[in-house]
mmCIF file of C-alpha atoms and ligand atoms in Angstrom:
data_model
loop_
_atom_site.group_PDB
_atom_site.id
_atom_site.type_symbol
_atom_site.label_atom_id
_atom_site.label_comp_id
_atom_site.label_asym_id
_atom_site.label_seq_id
_atom_site.Cartn_x
_atom_site.Cartn_y
_atom_site.Cartn_z
ATOM 1 C CA MET A 1 -183.952 64.111 -123.653
ATOM 2 C CA VAL A 2 -185.869 63.671 -126.401
ATOM 3 C CA ARG A 3 -185.527 66.180 -129.260
ATOM 4 C CA HIS A 4 -188.120 65.839 -132.536
ATOM 5 C CA ARG A 5 -188.012 68.014 -135.348
ATOM 6 C CA ARG A 6 -191.560 68.598 -136.718
ATOM 7 C CA GLN A 7 -194.068 67.601 -133.809
ATOM 8 C CA SER A 8 -194.161 71.205 -132.443
ATOM 9 C CA GLY A 9 -197.214 72.350 -129.749
ATOM 10 C CA ALA A 10 -197.858 69.025 -128.747
ATOM 11 C CA GLY A 11 -200.319 67.210 -127.504
ATOM 12 C CA PHE A 12 -200.798 63.850 -125.512
ATOM 13 C CA LEU A 13 -203.427 61.164 -125.283
ATOM 14 C CA LEU A 14 -202.357 58.556 -122.912
ATOM 15 C CA VAL A 15 -204.293 54.840 -124.331
ATOM 16 C CA GLY A 16 -202.971 51.965 -122.221
ATOM 17 C CA ASP A 17 -200.009 51.669 -121.813
ATOM 18 C CA THR A 18 -199.190 54.035 -125.162
ATOM 19 C CA TRP A 19 -198.500 57.581 -125.623
ATOM 20 C CA TYR A 20 -200.393 58.997 -128.391
ATOM 21 C CA MET A 21 -198.567 62.406 -129.122
ATOM 22 C CA ILE A 22 -199.862 64.675 -131.996
ATOM 23 C CA GLY A 23 -198.382 68.219 -133.415
ATOM 24 C CA GLU A 24 -197.643 70.712 -135.885
ATOM 25 C CA ASP A 25 -195.430 68.825 -139.140
ATOM 26 C CA ARG A 26 -193.423 72.560 -139.052
ATOM 27 C CA GLY A 27 -191.799 71.061 -142.550
ATOM 28 C CA ASN A 28 -193.488 73.690 -144.228
ATOM 29 C CA SER A 29 -192.581 76.370 -142.193
ATOM 30 C CA TRP A 30 -196.625 77.938 -141.848
ATOM 31 C CA HIS A 31 -198.908 75.476 -143.084
ATOM 32 C CA PRO A 32 -198.668 72.640 -140.947
ATOM 33 C CA ASP A 33 -200.043 69.595 -141.469
ATOM 34 C CA VAL A 34 -201.166 67.184 -137.808
ATOM 35 C CA ASN A 35 -199.348 63.776 -137.432
ATOM 36 C CA MET A 36 -199.431 61.127 -134.961
ATOM 37 C CA TYR A 37 -196.991 59.645 -133.020
ATOM 38 C CA SER A 38 -196.787 56.955 -130.669
ATOM 39 C CA SER A 39 -194.478 55.750 -127.803
ATOM 40 C CA LYS A 40 -194.317 53.171 -124.596
ATOM 41 C CA ASP A 41 -191.572 54.890 -123.354
ATOM 42 C CA LEU A 42 -191.168 59.039 -125.054
ATOM 43 C CA GLN A 43 -188.246 57.902 -126.467
ATOM 44 C CA HIS A 44 -188.909 55.853 -129.503
ATOM 45 C CA TRP A 45 -192.027 57.174 -131.742
ATOM 46 C CA LYS A 46 -193.720 55.516 -134.320
ATOM 47 C CA PHE A 47 -194.875 57.381 -136.917
ATOM 48 C CA GLU A 48 -198.842 56.649 -137.354
ATOM 49 C CA ALA A 49 -200.783 58.346 -139.175
ATOM 50 C CA LYS A 50 -200.853 62.317 -140.690
ATOM 51 C CA ILE A 51 -204.402 63.260 -139.205
ATOM 52 C CA ILE A 52 -205.335 66.436 -140.288
ATOM 53 C CA GLU A 53 -203.598 67.649 -144.250
ATOM 54 C CA ASN A 54 -203.406 70.611 -145.950
ATOM 55 C CA GLY A 55 -205.859 70.411 -148.798
ATOM 56 C CA VAL A 56 -207.712 67.047 -148.028
ATOM 57 C CA THR A 57 -208.683 67.612 -144.426
ATOM 58 C CA HIS A 58 -209.678 70.700 -145.165
ATOM 59 C CA PRO A 59 -209.805 72.688 -148.363
ATOM 60 C CA GLY A 60 -208.508 75.651 -146.862
ATOM 61 C CA LEU A 61 -206.460 74.238 -144.828
ATOM 62 C CA GLY A 62 -203.118 74.754 -146.643
ATOM 63 C CA LYS A 63 -203.915 78.290 -148.590
ATOM 64 C CA ASP A 64 -205.881 80.758 -146.456
ATOM 65 C CA ARG A 65 -206.096 78.209 -143.663
ATOM 66 C CA PHE A 66 -203.237 76.963 -140.501
ATOM 67 C CA ILE A 67 -202.864 75.230 -137.407
ATOM 68 C CA GLU A 68 -201.464 75.615 -134.052
ATOM 69 C CA ARG A 69 -201.129 73.763 -131.417
ATOM 70 C CA PRO A 70 -203.176 70.447 -131.931
ATOM 71 C CA LYS A 71 -204.678 68.893 -128.307
ATOM 72 C CA LEU A 72 -205.778 64.849 -128.714
ATOM 73 C CA LEU A 73 -209.011 64.560 -126.298
ATOM 74 C CA TYR A 74 -210.840 61.374 -125.706
ATOM 75 C CA ASN A 75 -214.452 61.274 -124.521
ATOM 76 C CA LYS A 76 -215.821 58.110 -123.065
ATOM 77 C CA LYS A 77 -219.083 58.873 -123.574
ATOM 78 C CA THR A 78 -219.285 59.522 -127.016
ATOM 79 C CA LYS A 79 -216.402 56.785 -127.805
ATOM 80 C CA GLN A 80 -214.926 59.738 -129.361
ATOM 81 C CA TYR A 81 -211.219 60.846 -130.332
ATOM 82 C CA VAL A 82 -211.575 65.069 -130.650
ATOM 83 C CA VAL A 83 -208.670 67.213 -130.999
ATOM 84 C CA TRP A 84 -209.388 70.914 -130.751
ATOM 85 C CA CYS A 85 -206.361 73.226 -131.851
ATOM 86 C CA HIS A 86 -205.773 76.652 -133.098
ATOM 87 C CA TRP A 87 -207.880 77.408 -136.353
ATOM 88 C CA GLU A 88 -205.525 80.387 -138.154
ATOM 89 C CA GLY A 89 -205.638 82.890 -140.618
ATOM 90 C CA LYS A 90 -203.326 85.556 -142.812
ATOM 91 C CA ASN A 91 -201.642 87.780 -139.869
ATOM 92 C CA TYR A 92 -203.188 85.886 -136.856
ATOM 93 C CA GLY A 93 -206.486 87.974 -137.876
ATOM 94 C CA ALA A 94 -209.123 84.522 -137.698
ATOM 95 C CA SER A 95 -208.198 83.788 -133.916
ATOM 96 C CA GLU A 96 -210.984 80.385 -133.972
ATOM 97 C CA ALA A 97 -209.926 77.307 -132.538
ATOM 98 C CA GLY A 98 -210.504 74.254 -134.975
ATOM 99 C CA ILE A 99 -212.751 70.889 -133.703
ATOM 100 C CA PHE A 100 -212.193 67.511 -135.287
ATOM 101 C CA TYR A 101 -213.165 63.959 -133.889
ATOM 102 C CA ALA A 102 -212.602 60.736 -135.500
ATOM 103 C CA ASP A 103 -213.720 57.154 -134.122
ATOM 104 C CA ASN A 104 -209.872 55.714 -134.343
ATOM 105 C CA ILE A 105 -207.280 57.416 -132.850
ATOM 106 C CA THR A 106 -205.897 56.951 -135.839
ATOM 107 C CA GLY A 107 -208.254 58.783 -138.109
ATOM 108 C CA PRO A 108 -209.707 59.799 -140.389
ATOM 109 C CA TYR A 109 -210.667 62.942 -138.419
ATOM 110 C CA LYS A 110 -213.447 64.970 -139.750
ATOM 111 C CA PHE A 111 -213.476 68.532 -139.428
ATOM 112 C CA HIS A 112 -215.990 69.271 -137.053
ATOM 113 C CA LYS A 113 -215.904 73.657 -137.135
ATOM 114 C CA GLY A 114 -213.821 76.433 -136.875
ATOM 115 C CA GLU A 115 -215.162 79.582 -135.043
ATOM 116 C CA ARG A 116 -214.205 81.536 -133.013
ATOM 117 C CA PRO A 117 -215.778 79.672 -129.586
ATOM 118 C CA LEU A 118 -218.634 81.410 -127.921
ATOM 119 C CA ASN A 119 -217.583 84.825 -129.817
ATOM 120 C CA VAL A 120 -214.458 84.940 -128.352
ATOM 121 C CA LYS A 121 -211.416 85.541 -130.690
ATOM 122 C CA SER A 122 -208.725 82.976 -129.873
ATOM 123 C CA ARG A 123 -205.634 82.025 -129.833
ATOM 124 C CA ASP A 124 -202.638 79.782 -128.784
ATOM 125 C CA CYS A 125 -204.715 77.012 -126.594
ATOM 126 C CA ASN A 126 -204.716 73.987 -124.622
ATOM 127 C CA VAL A 127 -207.260 71.842 -123.646
ATOM 128 C CA PHE A 128 -207.730 69.786 -120.002
ATOM 129 C CA VAL A 129 -209.811 67.262 -118.800
ATOM 130 C CA ASP A 130 -210.793 66.635 -115.074
ATOM 131 C CA ASP A 131 -211.585 63.926 -112.691
ATOM 132 C CA ASP A 132 -215.095 63.677 -113.594
ATOM 133 C CA GLY A 133 -214.696 63.309 -117.295
ATOM 134 C CA THR A 134 -214.690 68.088 -117.685
ATOM 135 C CA ALA A 135 -213.174 69.014 -119.794
ATOM 136 C CA TYR A 136 -211.774 72.669 -120.773
ATOM 137 C CA PHE A 137 -209.693 74.208 -123.966
ATOM 138 C CA ILE A 138 -207.701 77.193 -122.560
ATOM 139 C CA SER A 139 -206.621 79.923 -124.924
ATOM 140 C CA THR A 140 -205.209 83.540 -125.428
ATOM 141 C CA ILE A 141 -208.151 85.867 -125.544
ATOM 142 C CA ASP A 142 -209.509 89.249 -127.507
ATOM 143 C CA GLU A 143 -206.119 89.958 -129.334
ATOM 144 C CA ASN A 144 -203.359 87.427 -126.715
ATOM 145 C CA GLN A 145 -204.847 89.846 -123.311
ATOM 146 C CA HIS A 146 -206.817 87.351 -121.267
ATOM 147 C CA LEU A 147 -206.597 83.517 -120.763
ATOM 148 C CA GLY A 148 -211.008 82.123 -121.499
ATOM 149 C CA PHE A 149 -211.186 78.802 -119.857
ATOM 150 C CA PHE A 150 -213.780 77.080 -121.817
ATOM 151 C CA THR A 151 -215.761 74.639 -120.399
ATOM 152 C CA LEU A 152 -216.632 72.477 -123.210
ATOM 153 C CA SER A 153 -220.025 69.740 -123.854
ATOM 154 C CA ASP A 154 -220.815 66.866 -122.515
ATOM 155 C CA ASP A 155 -219.540 65.758 -126.811
ATOM 156 C CA TYR A 156 -216.705 68.108 -125.827
ATOM 157 C CA LEU A 157 -217.668 69.417 -129.529
ATOM 158 C CA GLU A 158 -218.529 72.581 -128.683
ATOM 159 C CA ALA A 159 -218.318 74.887 -125.515
ATOM 160 C CA LYS A 160 -220.697 75.836 -123.445
ATOM 161 C CA ASP A 161 -219.340 78.824 -121.108
ATOM 162 C CA CYS A 162 -216.370 80.778 -120.766
ATOM 163 C CA LYS A 163 -214.434 82.396 -117.886
ATOM 164 C CA TRP A 164 -212.367 85.278 -118.659
ATOM 165 C CA LEU A 165 -209.284 85.042 -116.070
ATOM 166 C CA PHE A 166 -206.203 86.205 -115.799
ATOM 167 C CA LYS A 167 -207.042 89.165 -117.489
ATOM 168 C CA GLY A 168 -204.824 92.057 -119.176
ATOM 169 C CA MET A 169 -201.709 89.560 -117.667
ATOM 170 C CA ARG A 170 -201.510 88.446 -122.044
ATOM 171 C CA ARG A 171 -199.916 85.042 -121.264
ATOM 172 C CA GLU A 172 -199.964 82.320 -123.723
ATOM 173 C CA ALA A 173 -198.579 78.934 -124.109
ATOM 174 C CA PRO A 174 -201.165 77.724 -122.025
ATOM 175 C CA ALA A 175 -200.883 73.733 -119.789
ATOM 176 C CA ILE A 176 -202.382 72.176 -116.752
ATOM 177 C CA VAL A 177 -201.879 69.404 -114.091
ATOM 178 C CA LYS A 178 -203.626 68.677 -111.810
ATOM 179 C CA VAL A 179 -201.290 67.595 -108.576
ATOM 180 C CA ASP A 180 -202.647 65.851 -105.647
ATOM 181 C CA GLY A 181 -206.043 68.547 -105.933
ATOM 182 C CA VAL A 182 -203.546 70.991 -106.722
ATOM 183 C CA TYR A 183 -204.040 72.672 -110.426
ATOM 184 C CA TYR A 184 -200.430 74.123 -111.683
ATOM 185 C CA MET A 185 -200.618 76.569 -115.038
ATOM 186 C CA LEU A 186 -197.382 76.863 -117.286
ATOM 187 C CA SER A 187 -197.387 80.216 -119.422
ATOM 188 C CA SER A 188 -195.536 82.572 -121.186
ATOM 189 C CA ALA A 189 -195.770 85.952 -122.344
ATOM 190 C CA CYS A 190 -196.257 86.804 -125.708
ATOM 191 C CA THR A 191 -192.906 87.665 -127.229
ATOM 192 C CA GLY A 192 -194.117 85.407 -131.067
ATOM 193 C CA TRP A 193 -191.162 82.980 -131.511
ATOM 194 C CA ASP A 194 -188.517 84.401 -128.801
ATOM 195 C CA PRO A 195 -188.767 82.017 -125.610
ATOM 196 C CA ASN A 196 -189.448 84.330 -122.277
ATOM 197 C CA GLN A 197 -189.700 83.675 -118.854
ATOM 198 C CA CYS A 198 -192.329 80.762 -117.659
ATOM 199 C CA MET A 199 -194.667 81.792 -115.707
ATOM 200 C CA LEU A 200 -196.488 79.351 -112.579
ATOM 201 C CA SER A 201 -199.786 79.367 -111.131
ATOM 202 C CA TYR A 202 -202.118 76.955 -108.972
ATOM 203 C CA SER A 203 -205.746 76.936 -107.470
ATOM 204 C CA THR A 204 -207.777 74.580 -106.284
ATOM 205 C CA ASN A 205 -210.669 75.560 -108.592
ATOM 206 C CA MET A 206 -210.235 75.668 -111.633
ATOM 207 C CA LEU A 207 -212.424 78.818 -113.217
ATOM 208 C CA ASP A 208 -211.268 80.686 -110.247
ATOM 209 C CA GLY A 209 -208.610 81.670 -107.602
ATOM 210 C CA TRP A 210 -206.031 81.562 -109.746
ATOM 211 C CA SER A 211 -202.740 82.566 -107.294
ATOM 212 C CA LYS A 212 -200.404 85.386 -108.844
ATOM 213 C CA LEU A 213 -198.268 84.267 -111.300
ATOM 214 C CA GLU A 214 -194.898 83.086 -110.270
ATOM 215 C CA PRO A 215 -190.846 83.226 -112.174
ATOM 216 C CA ILE A 216 -190.573 79.236 -112.462
ATOM 217 C CA GLY A 217 -187.173 78.267 -114.388
ATOM 218 C CA ASP A 218 -184.772 80.737 -115.793
ATOM 219 C CA ARG A 219 -185.390 83.977 -117.807
ATOM 220 C CA ILE A 220 -186.032 82.227 -121.161
ATOM 221 C CA ALA A 221 -188.155 79.055 -119.235
ATOM 222 C CA TYR A 222 -184.512 76.840 -120.754
ATOM 223 C CA ASP A 223 -185.007 78.302 -124.924
ATOM 224 C CA THR A 224 -188.653 76.510 -124.430
ATOM 225 C CA GLN A 225 -192.042 77.516 -124.278
ATOM 226 C CA ALA A 226 -194.753 75.599 -122.878
ATOM 227 C CA ALA A 227 -196.757 72.752 -125.085
ATOM 228 C CA SER A 228 -197.870 69.733 -122.102
ATOM 229 C CA ILE A 229 -197.398 68.324 -119.349
ATOM 230 C CA LEU A 230 -197.507 64.780 -119.071
ATOM 231 C CA THR A 231 -199.062 62.654 -115.500
ATOM 232 C CA ILE A 232 -196.032 59.229 -115.695
ATOM 233 C CA LYS A 233 -198.153 57.170 -113.095
ATOM 234 C CA GLY A 234 -196.167 54.569 -111.355
ATOM 235 C CA THR A 235 -195.990 51.708 -109.102
ATOM 236 C CA LYS A 236 -193.411 53.365 -106.903
ATOM 237 C CA GLN A 237 -194.086 57.382 -107.912
ATOM 238 C CA THR A 238 -195.851 59.368 -110.466
ATOM 239 C CA THR A 239 -193.747 61.620 -112.478
ATOM 240 C CA TYR A 240 -194.841 64.270 -114.374
ATOM 241 C CA LEU A 241 -193.092 65.295 -117.503
ATOM 242 C CA TYR A 242 -192.596 69.462 -118.741
ATOM 243 C CA VAL A 243 -193.259 69.386 -122.745
ATOM 244 C CA GLY A 244 -191.866 72.892 -124.332
ATOM 245 C CA ASP A 245 -191.470 73.622 -127.730
ATOM 246 C CA ARG A 246 -187.593 75.163 -128.409
ATOM 247 C CA TRP A 247 -189.316 77.318 -132.189
ATOM 248 C CA MET A 248 -186.609 78.820 -134.594
ATOM 249 C CA ASP A 249 -184.000 75.869 -134.277
ATOM 250 C CA PRO A 250 -182.330 77.794 -136.352
ATOM 251 C CA ASP A 251 -185.936 77.612 -138.463
ATOM 252 C CA LEU A 252 -189.294 77.119 -138.096
ATOM 253 C CA PRO A 253 -189.186 73.447 -139.947
ATOM 254 C CA GLN A 254 -186.356 72.105 -137.259
ATOM 255 C CA SER A 255 -187.991 73.181 -133.661
ATOM 256 C CA LYS A 256 -187.526 71.054 -131.389
ATOM 257 C CA THR A 257 -189.899 68.522 -128.478
ATOM 258 C CA ILE A 258 -187.884 69.490 -125.003
ATOM 259 C CA ILE A 259 -188.949 67.142 -122.351
ATOM 260 C CA PHE A 260 -187.426 67.706 -119.105
ATOM 261 C CA PRO A 261 -188.794 66.559 -115.469
ATOM 262 C CA LEU A 262 -191.373 68.671 -113.837
ATOM 263 C CA VAL A 263 -190.843 68.196 -110.077
ATOM 264 C CA PHE A 264 -193.467 69.075 -107.732
ATOM 265 C CA LYS A 265 -192.421 69.203 -104.090
ATOM 266 C CA ASP A 266 -193.256 70.793 -99.988
ATOM 267 C CA GLY A 267 -196.165 73.167 -102.239
ATOM 268 C CA LYS A 268 -193.228 74.180 -105.302
ATOM 269 C CA CYS A 269 -192.775 73.472 -108.689
ATOM 270 C CA GLU A 270 -189.972 73.050 -110.473
ATOM 271 C CA ILE A 271 -188.414 72.689 -113.989
ATOM 272 C CA VAL A 272 -185.538 70.143 -114.270
ATOM 273 C CA PRO A 273 -183.618 71.019 -117.030
ATOM 274 C CA LEU A 274 -181.415 67.946 -117.844
ATOM 275 C CA ASP A 275 -180.073 67.195 -120.861
ATOM 276 C CA LYS A 276 -180.073 64.202 -120.648
ATOM 277 C CA PHE A 277 -182.289 61.501 -117.722
ATOM 278 C CA GLU A 278 -184.342 58.356 -118.149
ATOM 279 C CA ILE A 279 -188.031 56.969 -116.481
ATOM 280 C CA ASN A 280 -189.265 53.909 -115.581
ATOM 281 C CA TYR A 281 -192.083 53.322 -116.748
ATOM 282 C CA LYS A 282 -192.714 50.791 -115.138
ATOM 283 C CA THR A 283 -191.838 52.959 -111.582
ATOM 284 C CA GLY A 284 -192.269 56.038 -112.233
ATOM 285 C CA GLU A 285 -188.790 56.528 -110.870
ATOM 286 C CA TRP A 286 -186.677 58.783 -112.466
ATOM 287 C CA ARG A 287 -182.510 59.388 -112.811
ATOM 288 C CA GLU A 288 -180.096 61.965 -114.533
ATOM 289 C CA LEU A 289 -178.132 59.916 -117.198
HETATM 290 C C1 LIG B 301 -196.261 82.144 -130.401
HETATM 291 C C2 LIG B 301 -196.802 81.128 -130.295
HETATM 292 O O1 LIG B 301 -197.270 80.482 -128.893
HETATM 293 C C3 LIG B 301 -197.210 79.773 -130.410
HETATM 294 O O2 LIG B 301 -198.000 78.974 -131.161
HETATM 295 C C4 LIG B 301 -197.011 80.735 -132.890
HETATM 296 O O3 LIG B 301 -197.851 81.636 -132.468
HETATM 297 C C5 LIG B 301 -196.234 81.854 -132.739
HETATM 298 N N1 LIG B 301 -196.346 83.022 -130.939
HETATM 299 C C6 LIG B 301 -196.070 82.780 -133.374
HETATM 300 O O4 LIG B 301 -195.453 83.528 -133.707
#
């Protein structure tokens, strides 16, 4: 439905009726800046700012460091915006997380730190905020073997605890959404920039009891890899959207952001791979075009 260039691994935050999207600006391939766009309909996007910039926000960024999968959080207690991302170095050897914060959504963002959270090697990542404000950083840990579910501190700037889950399953690109009290996670296998089968798992407890992985979508996730799941709460229905990256289309700078409806019905979850659809943001209803 929506194809944006140079905005990969995107993270989203809804403020009032405006969606803010941050992502990797892959214009120069391996050293993305992080751009922010805003939209009220997820179709028309306004460029807001380059919120993290090579050589500007951090001297090593653009040289020995690069960012992947930036995700945006708002902390109600500190009234700060916080970015967690994959903070990487040569040959993915650093395996760290980067944390930035700002008083205003469009920045300026200050570098808080880059480190292996709780000393755990961490790569592909995402964030999730629960109804009670508890935030989690979920990342592929220990040389891509497991998923680490890190509970964040009250100010969202530190990892407090890590639960090692999906042990030995080699999952990456995790994206979590909560629907009627149940957490659903989409994730992929680790195949570089090549797409692979997306898998679904669910649980009623964020840190325990996740179901066996089961396939969802076609064998290459419709040529995408999960980046985020959005919840659109309308007056008539709540619609969920799958946001994925179509990497190397045909090269890294031209990777695309692809959005599909994600339907939950009778305990089942399905990606609806429509070429075009529209959403009524008031009612939450969507239809194929
Ligand atoms: C797949 C990951 O999901 C991407 O974020 C990126 O790290 C590529 N692998 C690199 O090959």
